[in-house]
Coordinates of C-alpha atoms in Angstrom, one line a residue:
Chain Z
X1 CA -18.5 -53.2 -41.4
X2 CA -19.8 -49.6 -41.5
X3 CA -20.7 -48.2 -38.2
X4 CA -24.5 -48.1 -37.0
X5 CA -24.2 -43.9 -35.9
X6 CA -23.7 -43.1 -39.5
X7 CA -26.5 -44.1 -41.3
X8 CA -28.5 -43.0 -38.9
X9 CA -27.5 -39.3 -39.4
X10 CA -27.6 -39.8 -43.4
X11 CA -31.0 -40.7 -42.7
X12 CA -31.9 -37.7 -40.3
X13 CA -30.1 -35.1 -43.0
X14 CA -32.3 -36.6 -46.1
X15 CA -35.6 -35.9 -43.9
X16 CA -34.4 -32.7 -42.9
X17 CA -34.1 -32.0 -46.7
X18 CA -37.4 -33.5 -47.3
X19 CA -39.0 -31.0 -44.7
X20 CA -37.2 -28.0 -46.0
X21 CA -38.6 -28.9 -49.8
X22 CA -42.5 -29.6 -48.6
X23 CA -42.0 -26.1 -46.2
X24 CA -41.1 -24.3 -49.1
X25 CA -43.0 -25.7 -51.5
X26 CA -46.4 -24.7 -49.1
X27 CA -45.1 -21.3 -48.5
X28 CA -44.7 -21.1 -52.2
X29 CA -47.7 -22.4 -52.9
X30 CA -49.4 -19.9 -50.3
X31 CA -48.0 -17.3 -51.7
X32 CA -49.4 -18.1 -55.4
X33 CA -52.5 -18.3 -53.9
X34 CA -52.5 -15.4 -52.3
X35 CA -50.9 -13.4 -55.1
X36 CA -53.6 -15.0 -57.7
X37 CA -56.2 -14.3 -55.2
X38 CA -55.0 -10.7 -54.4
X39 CA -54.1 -9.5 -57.6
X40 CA -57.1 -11.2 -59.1
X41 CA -60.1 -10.5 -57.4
X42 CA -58.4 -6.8 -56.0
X43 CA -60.5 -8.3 -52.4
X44 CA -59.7 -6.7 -49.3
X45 CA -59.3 -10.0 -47.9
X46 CA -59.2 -11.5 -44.6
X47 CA -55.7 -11.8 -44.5
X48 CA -55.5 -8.5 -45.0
X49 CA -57.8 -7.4 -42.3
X50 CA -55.8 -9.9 -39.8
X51 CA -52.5 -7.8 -40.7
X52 CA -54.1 -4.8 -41.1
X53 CA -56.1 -5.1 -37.2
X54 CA -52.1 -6.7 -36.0
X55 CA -50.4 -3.4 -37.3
X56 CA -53.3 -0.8 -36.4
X57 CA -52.1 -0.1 -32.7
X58 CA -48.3 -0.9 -33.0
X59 CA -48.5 2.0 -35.9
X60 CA -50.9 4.0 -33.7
X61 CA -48.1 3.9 -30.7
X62 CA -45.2 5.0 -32.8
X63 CA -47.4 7.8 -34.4
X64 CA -48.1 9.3 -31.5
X65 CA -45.0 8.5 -30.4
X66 CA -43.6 10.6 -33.3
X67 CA -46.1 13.3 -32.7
X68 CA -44.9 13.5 -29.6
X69 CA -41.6 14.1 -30.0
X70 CA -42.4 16.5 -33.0
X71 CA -44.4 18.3 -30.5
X72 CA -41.7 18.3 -28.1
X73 CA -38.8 20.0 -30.4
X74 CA -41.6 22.2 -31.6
X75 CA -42.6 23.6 -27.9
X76 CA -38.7 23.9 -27.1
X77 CA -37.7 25.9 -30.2
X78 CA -40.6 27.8 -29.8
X79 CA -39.3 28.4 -26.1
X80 CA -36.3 29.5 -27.7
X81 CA -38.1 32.1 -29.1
X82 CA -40.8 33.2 -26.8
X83 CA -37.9 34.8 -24.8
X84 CA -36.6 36.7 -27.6
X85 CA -40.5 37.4 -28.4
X86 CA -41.2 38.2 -25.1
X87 CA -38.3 40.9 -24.6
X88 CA -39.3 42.9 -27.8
X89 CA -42.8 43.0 -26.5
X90 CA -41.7 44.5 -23.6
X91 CA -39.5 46.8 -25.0
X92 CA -42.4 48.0 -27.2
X93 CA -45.0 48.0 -24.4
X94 CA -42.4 50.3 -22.7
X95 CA -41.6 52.7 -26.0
X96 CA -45.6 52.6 -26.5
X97 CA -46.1 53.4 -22.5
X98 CA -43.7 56.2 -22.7
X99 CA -45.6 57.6 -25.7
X100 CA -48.8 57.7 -24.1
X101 CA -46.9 59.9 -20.8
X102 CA -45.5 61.9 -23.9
X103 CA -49.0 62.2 -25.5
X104 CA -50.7 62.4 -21.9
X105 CA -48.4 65.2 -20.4
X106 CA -48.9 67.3 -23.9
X107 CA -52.3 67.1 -23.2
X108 CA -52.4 68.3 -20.1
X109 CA -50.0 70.8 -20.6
X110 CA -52.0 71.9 -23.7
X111 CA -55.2 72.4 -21.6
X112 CA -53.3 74.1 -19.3
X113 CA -51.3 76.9 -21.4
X114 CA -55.4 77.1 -23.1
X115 CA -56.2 78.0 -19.6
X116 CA -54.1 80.5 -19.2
X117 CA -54.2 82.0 -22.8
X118 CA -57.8 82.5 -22.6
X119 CA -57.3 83.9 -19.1
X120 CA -55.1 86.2 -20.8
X121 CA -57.4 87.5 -22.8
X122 CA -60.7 87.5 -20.9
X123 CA -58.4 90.1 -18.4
X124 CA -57.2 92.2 -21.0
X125 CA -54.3 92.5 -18.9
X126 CA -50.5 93.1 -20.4
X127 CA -48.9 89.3 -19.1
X128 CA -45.8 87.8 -19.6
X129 CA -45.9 84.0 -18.9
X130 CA -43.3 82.1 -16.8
X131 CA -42.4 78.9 -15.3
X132 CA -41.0 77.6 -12.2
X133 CA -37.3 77.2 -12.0
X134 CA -37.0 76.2 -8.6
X135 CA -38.5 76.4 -4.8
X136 CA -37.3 77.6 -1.6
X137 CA -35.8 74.9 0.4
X138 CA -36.3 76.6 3.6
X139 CA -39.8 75.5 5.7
X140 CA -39.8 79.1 7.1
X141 CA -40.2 80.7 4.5
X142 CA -42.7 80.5 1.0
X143 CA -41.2 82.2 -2.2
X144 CA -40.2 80.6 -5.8
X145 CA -37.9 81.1 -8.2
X146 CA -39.0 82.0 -11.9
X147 CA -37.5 81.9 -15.3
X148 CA -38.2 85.9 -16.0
X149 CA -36.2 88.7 -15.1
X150 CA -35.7 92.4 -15.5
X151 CA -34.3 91.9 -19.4
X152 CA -38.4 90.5 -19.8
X153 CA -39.4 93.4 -18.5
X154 CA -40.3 91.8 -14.5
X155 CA -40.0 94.4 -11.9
X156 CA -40.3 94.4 -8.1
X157 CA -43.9 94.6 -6.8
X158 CA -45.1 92.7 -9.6
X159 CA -48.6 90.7 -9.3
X160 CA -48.3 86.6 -10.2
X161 CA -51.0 84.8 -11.1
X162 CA -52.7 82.1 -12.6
X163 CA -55.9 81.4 -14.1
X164 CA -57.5 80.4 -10.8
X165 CA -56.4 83.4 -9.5
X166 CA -53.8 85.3 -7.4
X167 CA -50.0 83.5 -6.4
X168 CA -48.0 86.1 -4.8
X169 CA -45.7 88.8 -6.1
X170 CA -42.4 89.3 -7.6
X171 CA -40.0 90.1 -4.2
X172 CA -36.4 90.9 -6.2
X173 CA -35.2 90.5 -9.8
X174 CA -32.1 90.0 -11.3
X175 CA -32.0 90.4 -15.4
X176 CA -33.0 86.9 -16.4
X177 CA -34.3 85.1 -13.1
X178 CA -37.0 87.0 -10.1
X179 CA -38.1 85.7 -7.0
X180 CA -42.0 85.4 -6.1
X181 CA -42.9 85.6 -2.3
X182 CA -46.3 83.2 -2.3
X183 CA -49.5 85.0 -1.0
X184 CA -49.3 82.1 1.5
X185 CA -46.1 83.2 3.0
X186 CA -46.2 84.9 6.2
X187 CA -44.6 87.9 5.1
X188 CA -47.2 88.2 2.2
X189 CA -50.1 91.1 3.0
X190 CA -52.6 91.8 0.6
X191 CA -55.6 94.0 -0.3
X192 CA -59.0 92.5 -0.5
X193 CA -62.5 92.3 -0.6
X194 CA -65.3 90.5 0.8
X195 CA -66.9 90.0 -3.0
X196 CA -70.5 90.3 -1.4
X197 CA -70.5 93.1 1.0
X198 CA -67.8 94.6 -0.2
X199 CA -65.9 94.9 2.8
X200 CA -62.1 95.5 3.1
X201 CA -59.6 93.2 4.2
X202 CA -55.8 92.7 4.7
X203 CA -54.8 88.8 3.2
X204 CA -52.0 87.5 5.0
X205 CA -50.4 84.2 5.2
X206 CA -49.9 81.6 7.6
X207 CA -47.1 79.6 6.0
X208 CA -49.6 77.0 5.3
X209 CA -52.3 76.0 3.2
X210 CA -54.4 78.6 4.5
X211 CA -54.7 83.1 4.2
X212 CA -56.4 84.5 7.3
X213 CA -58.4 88.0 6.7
X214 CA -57.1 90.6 9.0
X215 CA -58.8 93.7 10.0
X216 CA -62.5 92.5 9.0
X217 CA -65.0 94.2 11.9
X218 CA -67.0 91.9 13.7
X219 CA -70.2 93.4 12.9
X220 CA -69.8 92.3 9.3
X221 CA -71.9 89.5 7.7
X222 CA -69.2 87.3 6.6
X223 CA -70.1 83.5 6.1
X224 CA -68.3 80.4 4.9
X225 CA -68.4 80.1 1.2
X226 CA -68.4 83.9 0.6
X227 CA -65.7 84.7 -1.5
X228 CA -63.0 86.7 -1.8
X229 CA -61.6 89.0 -4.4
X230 CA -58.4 91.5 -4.5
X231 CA -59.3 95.2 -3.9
X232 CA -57.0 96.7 -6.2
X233 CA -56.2 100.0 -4.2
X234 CA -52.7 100.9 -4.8
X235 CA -53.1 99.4 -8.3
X236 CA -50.9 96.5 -7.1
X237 CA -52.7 93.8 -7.8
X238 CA -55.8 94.6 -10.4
X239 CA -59.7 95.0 -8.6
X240 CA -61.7 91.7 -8.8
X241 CA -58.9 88.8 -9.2
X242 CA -60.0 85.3 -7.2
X243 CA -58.3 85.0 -4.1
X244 CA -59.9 82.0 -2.5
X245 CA -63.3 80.8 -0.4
X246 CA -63.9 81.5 3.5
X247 CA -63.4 78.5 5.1
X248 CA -64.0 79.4 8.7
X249 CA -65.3 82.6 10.9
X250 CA -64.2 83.0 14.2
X251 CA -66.2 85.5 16.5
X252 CA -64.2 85.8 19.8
X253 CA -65.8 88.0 22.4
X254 CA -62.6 89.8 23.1
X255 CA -61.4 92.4 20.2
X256 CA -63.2 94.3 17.1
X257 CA -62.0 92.2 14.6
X258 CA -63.4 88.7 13.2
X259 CA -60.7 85.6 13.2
X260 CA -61.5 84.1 9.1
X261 CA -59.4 81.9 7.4
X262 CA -59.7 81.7 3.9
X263 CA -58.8 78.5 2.1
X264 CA -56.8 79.7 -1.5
X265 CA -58.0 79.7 -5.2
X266 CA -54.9 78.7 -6.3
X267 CA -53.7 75.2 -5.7
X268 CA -50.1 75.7 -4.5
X269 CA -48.9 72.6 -4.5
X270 CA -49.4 72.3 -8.1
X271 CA -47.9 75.3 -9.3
X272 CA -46.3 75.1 -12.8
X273 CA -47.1 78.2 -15.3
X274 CA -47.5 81.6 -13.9
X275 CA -48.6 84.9 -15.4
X276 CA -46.5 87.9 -14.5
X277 CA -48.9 90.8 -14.9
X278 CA -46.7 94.0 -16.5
X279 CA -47.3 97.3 -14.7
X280 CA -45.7 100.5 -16.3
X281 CA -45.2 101.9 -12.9
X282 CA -42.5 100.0 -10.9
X283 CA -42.6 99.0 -7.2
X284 CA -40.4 101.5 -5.6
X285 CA -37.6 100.1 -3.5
Chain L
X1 CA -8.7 72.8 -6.1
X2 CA -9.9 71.0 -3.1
X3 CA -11.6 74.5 -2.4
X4 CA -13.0 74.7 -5.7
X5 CA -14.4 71.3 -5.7
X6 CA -15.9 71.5 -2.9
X7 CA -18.2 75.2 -3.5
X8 CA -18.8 73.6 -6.6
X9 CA -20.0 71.0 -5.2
X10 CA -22.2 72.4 -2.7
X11 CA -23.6 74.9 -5.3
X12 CA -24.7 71.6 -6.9
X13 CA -26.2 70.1 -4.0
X14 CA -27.8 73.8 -3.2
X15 CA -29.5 73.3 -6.9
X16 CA -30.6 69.4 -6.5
X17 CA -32.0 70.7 -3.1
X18 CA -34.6 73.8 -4.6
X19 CA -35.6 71.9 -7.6
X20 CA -35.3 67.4 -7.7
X21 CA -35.7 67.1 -4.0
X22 CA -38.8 70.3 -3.9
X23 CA -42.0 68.6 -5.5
X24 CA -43.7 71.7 -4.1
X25 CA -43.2 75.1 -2.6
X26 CA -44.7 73.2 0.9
X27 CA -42.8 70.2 0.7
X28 CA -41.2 69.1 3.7
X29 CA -39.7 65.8 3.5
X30 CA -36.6 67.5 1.6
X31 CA -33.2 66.6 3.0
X32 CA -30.9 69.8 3.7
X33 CA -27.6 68.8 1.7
X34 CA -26.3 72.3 2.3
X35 CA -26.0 71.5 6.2
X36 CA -24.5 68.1 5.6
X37 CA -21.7 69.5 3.6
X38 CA -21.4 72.3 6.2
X39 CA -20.7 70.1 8.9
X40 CA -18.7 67.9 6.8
X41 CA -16.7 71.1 6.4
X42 CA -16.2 71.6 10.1
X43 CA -15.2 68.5 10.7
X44 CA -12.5 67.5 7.8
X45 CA -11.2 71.0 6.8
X46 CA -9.4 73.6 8.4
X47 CA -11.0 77.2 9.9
X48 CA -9.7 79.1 6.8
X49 CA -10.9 76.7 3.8
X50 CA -13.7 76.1 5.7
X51 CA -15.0 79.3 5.8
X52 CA -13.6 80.1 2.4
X53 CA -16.1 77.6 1.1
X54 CA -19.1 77.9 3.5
X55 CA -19.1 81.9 2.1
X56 CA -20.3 81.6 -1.3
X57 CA -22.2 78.8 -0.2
X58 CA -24.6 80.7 2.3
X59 CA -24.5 83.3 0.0
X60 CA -26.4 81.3 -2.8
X61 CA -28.5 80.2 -0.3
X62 CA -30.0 83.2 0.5
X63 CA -30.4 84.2 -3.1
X64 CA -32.6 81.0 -3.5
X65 CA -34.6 81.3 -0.4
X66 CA -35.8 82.9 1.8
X67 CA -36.7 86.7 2.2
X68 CA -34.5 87.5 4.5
X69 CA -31.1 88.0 3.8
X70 CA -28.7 86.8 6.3
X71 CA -30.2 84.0 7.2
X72 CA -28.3 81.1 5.4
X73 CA -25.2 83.0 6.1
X74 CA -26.2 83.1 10.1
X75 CA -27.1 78.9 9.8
X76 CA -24.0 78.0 8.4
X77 CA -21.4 79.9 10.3
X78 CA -22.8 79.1 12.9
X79 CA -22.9 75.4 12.5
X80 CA -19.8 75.3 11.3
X81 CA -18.2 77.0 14.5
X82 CA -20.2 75.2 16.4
X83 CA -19.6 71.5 14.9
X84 CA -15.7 72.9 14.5
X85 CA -15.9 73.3 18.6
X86 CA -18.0 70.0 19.3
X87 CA -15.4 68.5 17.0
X88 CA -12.3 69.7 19.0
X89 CA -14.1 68.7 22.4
X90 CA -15.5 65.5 22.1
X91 CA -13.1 62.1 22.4
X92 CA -13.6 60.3 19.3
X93 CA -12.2 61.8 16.2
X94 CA -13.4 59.8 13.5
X95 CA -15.9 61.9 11.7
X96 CA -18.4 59.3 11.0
X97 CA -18.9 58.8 14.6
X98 CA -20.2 62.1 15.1
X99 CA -23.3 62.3 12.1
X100 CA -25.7 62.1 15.4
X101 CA -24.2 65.3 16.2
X102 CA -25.0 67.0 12.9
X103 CA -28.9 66.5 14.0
X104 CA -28.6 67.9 17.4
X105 CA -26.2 70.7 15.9
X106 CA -29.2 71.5 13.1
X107 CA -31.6 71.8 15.6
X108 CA -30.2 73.9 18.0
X109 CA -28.9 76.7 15.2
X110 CA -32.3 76.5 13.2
X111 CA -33.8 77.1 16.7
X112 CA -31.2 79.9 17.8
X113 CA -32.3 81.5 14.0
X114 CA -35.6 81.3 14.3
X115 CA -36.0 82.9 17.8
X116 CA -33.4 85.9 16.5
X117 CA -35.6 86.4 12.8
X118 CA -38.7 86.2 15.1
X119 CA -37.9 88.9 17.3
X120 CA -35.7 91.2 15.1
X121 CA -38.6 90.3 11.5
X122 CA -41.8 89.6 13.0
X123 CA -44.1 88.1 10.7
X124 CA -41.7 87.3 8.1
X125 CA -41.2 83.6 8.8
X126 CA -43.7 80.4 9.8
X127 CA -44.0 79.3 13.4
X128 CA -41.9 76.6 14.5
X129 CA -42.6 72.8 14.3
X130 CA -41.4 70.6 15.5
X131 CA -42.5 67.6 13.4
X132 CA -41.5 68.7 10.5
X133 CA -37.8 69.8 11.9
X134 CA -37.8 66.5 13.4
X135 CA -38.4 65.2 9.5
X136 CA -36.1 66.9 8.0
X137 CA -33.3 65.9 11.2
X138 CA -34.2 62.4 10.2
X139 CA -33.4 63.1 6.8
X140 CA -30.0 64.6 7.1
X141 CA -29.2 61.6 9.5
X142 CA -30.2 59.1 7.1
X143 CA -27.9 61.1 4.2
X144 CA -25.6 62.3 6.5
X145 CA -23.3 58.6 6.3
X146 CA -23.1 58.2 2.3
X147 CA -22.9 62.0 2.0
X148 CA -19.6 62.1 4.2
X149 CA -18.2 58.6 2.4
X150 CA -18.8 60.6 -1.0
X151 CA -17.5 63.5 0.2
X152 CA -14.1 61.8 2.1
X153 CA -14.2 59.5 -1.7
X154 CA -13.9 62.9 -3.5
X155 CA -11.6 64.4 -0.8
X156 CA -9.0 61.3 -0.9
X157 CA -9.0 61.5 -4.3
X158 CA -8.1 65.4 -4.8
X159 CA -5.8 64.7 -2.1
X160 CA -4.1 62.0 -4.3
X161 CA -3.8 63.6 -7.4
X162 CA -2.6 66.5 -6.6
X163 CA 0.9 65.9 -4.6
X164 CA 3.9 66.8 -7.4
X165 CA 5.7 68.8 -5.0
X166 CA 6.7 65.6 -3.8
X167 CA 8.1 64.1 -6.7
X168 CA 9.9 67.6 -7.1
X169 CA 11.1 68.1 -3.8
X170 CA 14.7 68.9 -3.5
X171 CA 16.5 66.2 -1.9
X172 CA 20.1 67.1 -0.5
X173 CA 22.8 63.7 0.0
X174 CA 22.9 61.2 -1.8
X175 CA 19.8 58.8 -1.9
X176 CA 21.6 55.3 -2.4
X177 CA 23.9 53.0 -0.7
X178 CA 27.8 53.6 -1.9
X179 CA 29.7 50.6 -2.6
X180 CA 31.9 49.7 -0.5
X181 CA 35.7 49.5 -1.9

């Protein structure tokens, strides 16, 4: 006798069998179809639209998935680069700023050296031009030091100026180097004239920003704005040279003379160039 | 060569001051390097080198300024005796303690000068002020500390490399242990 369990599973594996035949034989038969159909009629079918509307956002997600990352690795190299970018820029920016100080500075120095050559000229005075080497230290006293000596030709007594008009004079000279005591020093005394009326004056300085006129009478019409010009007597300095504006006219009732302070045609505080004028006739020591 | 070092070094600081530290022939805010040195002087080298230095030092000085010579010359003696006295009478000897003094010792010589230039040349030198002495005291102050730790760097260091006589001084005996037996 054969046992009851084992025909039972015989039975269960031949419909299994039977299922696996029919599943394949639809699938084949579905795909026949839908070859013949596709291949025939070349129709953008249904089907096609079901897959097609299935894959359209699971395609869209990874595409921007990939664009993002793309995007990403592009940003970060270019990161990579913007620092390297960013330094040269800078370094040109700085070459290109320091050319246009270069180009800047020649201009003004151009204009200037202009200035004085065609002050040199309009004067017709004999001038040798100089530069600053280096300024007194000292807050007592006002004098510079210049890059012309005695082997130039620079003597004691000496008239400096610039185009604006008179800086000082030369105080003592060795053969390549000579000292200039400003007009503004204190020490400084000068000839000049009250360019409108003509009246005489002695220019000292105060140390500061400032001349006063000494020895100017008090019944003389001096106002603020006249201006003042060297005198020339003692052919120091030559007649007729700017010397500055009055600034302020003090009448005090004590004394004969008038208080004025005269505010400087030159700008001291800028000094660079200088004209020494030659004189054939040396200040005696 | 500590005595050369140290003029040339002042004539350096003496150049720095009339042209770097001068952005115009009115500038005040310009530190005077000269004096630091000067008292620097008086307070690490003896009377001799001291002087020996502080003479061509004033000297240049007064070729780069002023119109009256004598004047440097009359500052830094005079500082330096006087620092070289303060030194000697006051109770703590390390030198950068006593930068205050170098202030208080710059005002009371530029004041001594001024009063003698004013009454022996009248008219040759600006009135007194006392804001811009009080700028240029702050200055010094201020400069006065890594001015005297470069100085004592330089100093230490000439000190150090020049010492041979040691290494070729005669020694009499004999310099190691005998063995004994």
């Amino acid at each position: 006798m054969r046992p009851r369990g084992s025909s039972k599973s015989k039975r269960s594996s031949r419909f299994r069998a039977f299922r696996l035949i029919l599943l394949s034989g639809v699938l084949l038969t579905l795909t026949l179809i839908f070859l013949v159909s596709t291949l025939g009629s070349q129709k953008f079918g249904m089907l096609h639209k079901l897959i097609f509307e299935a894959t359209g956002p699971v395609q869209q997600v990874f595409a921007g998935a990939t664009r993002y990352v793309v995007g990403f690795k592009n940003d970060y190299i270019d990161l990579m680069g913007v620092r390297d970018e960013n330094k040269r820029l800078w370094e040109e920016l700085q070459e290109c700023r320091a050319v246009a100080y270069r180009n800047r500075e020649a201009l003004a120095t151009n204009a200037r050296l202009r200035k004085l050559l065609e002050f040199k000229k309009r004067s017709g005075l004999s001038m040798l031009s100089t530069r600053i080497a280096g300024k007194d230290p000292s807050l007592w006293f006002r004098t510079v030091i210049i890059d012309r000596g005695s082997s130039d030709g620079v003597m004691k007594g000496m008239p400096v100026v610039t185009d604006a008009g008179i800086v000082g004079q030369v105080f003592t000279v060795s053969p390549n180097h000579a000292k200039v005591l400003l007009a503004i020093a204190p020490s400084s005394a000068i000839d000049v004239l009250l360019q409108k009326s003509r009246v005489r004056g002695i220019l000292k300085g105060t140390g500061s920003l400032t001349f006063k006129l000494d020895y100017v009478l008090k019944t003389v019409d001096v106002k603020e704005g006249d201006h003042v010009v060297t005198a020339g007597y003692g052919g120091l300095f030559p007649t007729g040279m700017p010397v500055g504006v009055v600034s302020k006219v003090i009448r005090k009732r004590r004394g004969m003379f008038l208080e004025i302070e005269i505010t400087p045609a030159v700008d001291f505080l800028t000094l660079e160039e200088l004209q020494v004028i030659e004189q054939e006739r040396p200040f005696t020591e | 060569m500590v005595v050369v070092v140290f003029t040339l070094l002042g004539l350096l600081l003496i150049v720095m001051q009339t042209t770097i530290f001068m952005f115009n022939p009115l500038w005040v805010a310009a530190p005077d390097l000269y004096y630091i040195l000067v008292a620097y002087l008086a307070y690490r080298f003896d009377l001799l080198r001291g002087l020996i230095i502080i003479f061509p030092l004033s000297w240049t000085l007064d070729v780069f300024s002023g119109v009256v010579l004598g004047t440097y010359p009359m500052i830094c003696f005079g500082a330096f005796l006087l620092l070289k006295v303060m030194a000697a009478k006051i109770a703590v000897r390390e030198s950068l303690y006593q930068i205050p003094l170098i202030g208080v010792s710059y005002l009371v010589i530029s004041k001594m000068v001024h009063l003698v230039l004013s009454f022996f040349e009248p008219g040759t030198i600006t009135p007194w002020s006392w804001v811009d002495m009080g700028i240029r005291v702050a200055l010094m102050i201020l400069l006065a500390f890594p001015l005297f730790r470069f100085f004592e760097c330089i100093y230490k260091r000439l000190q150090r490399s020049f010492i041979p006589y040691k290494m070729l001084r005669v020694r009499v005996g004999n310099r190691y242990r005998q063995e004994n037996g």
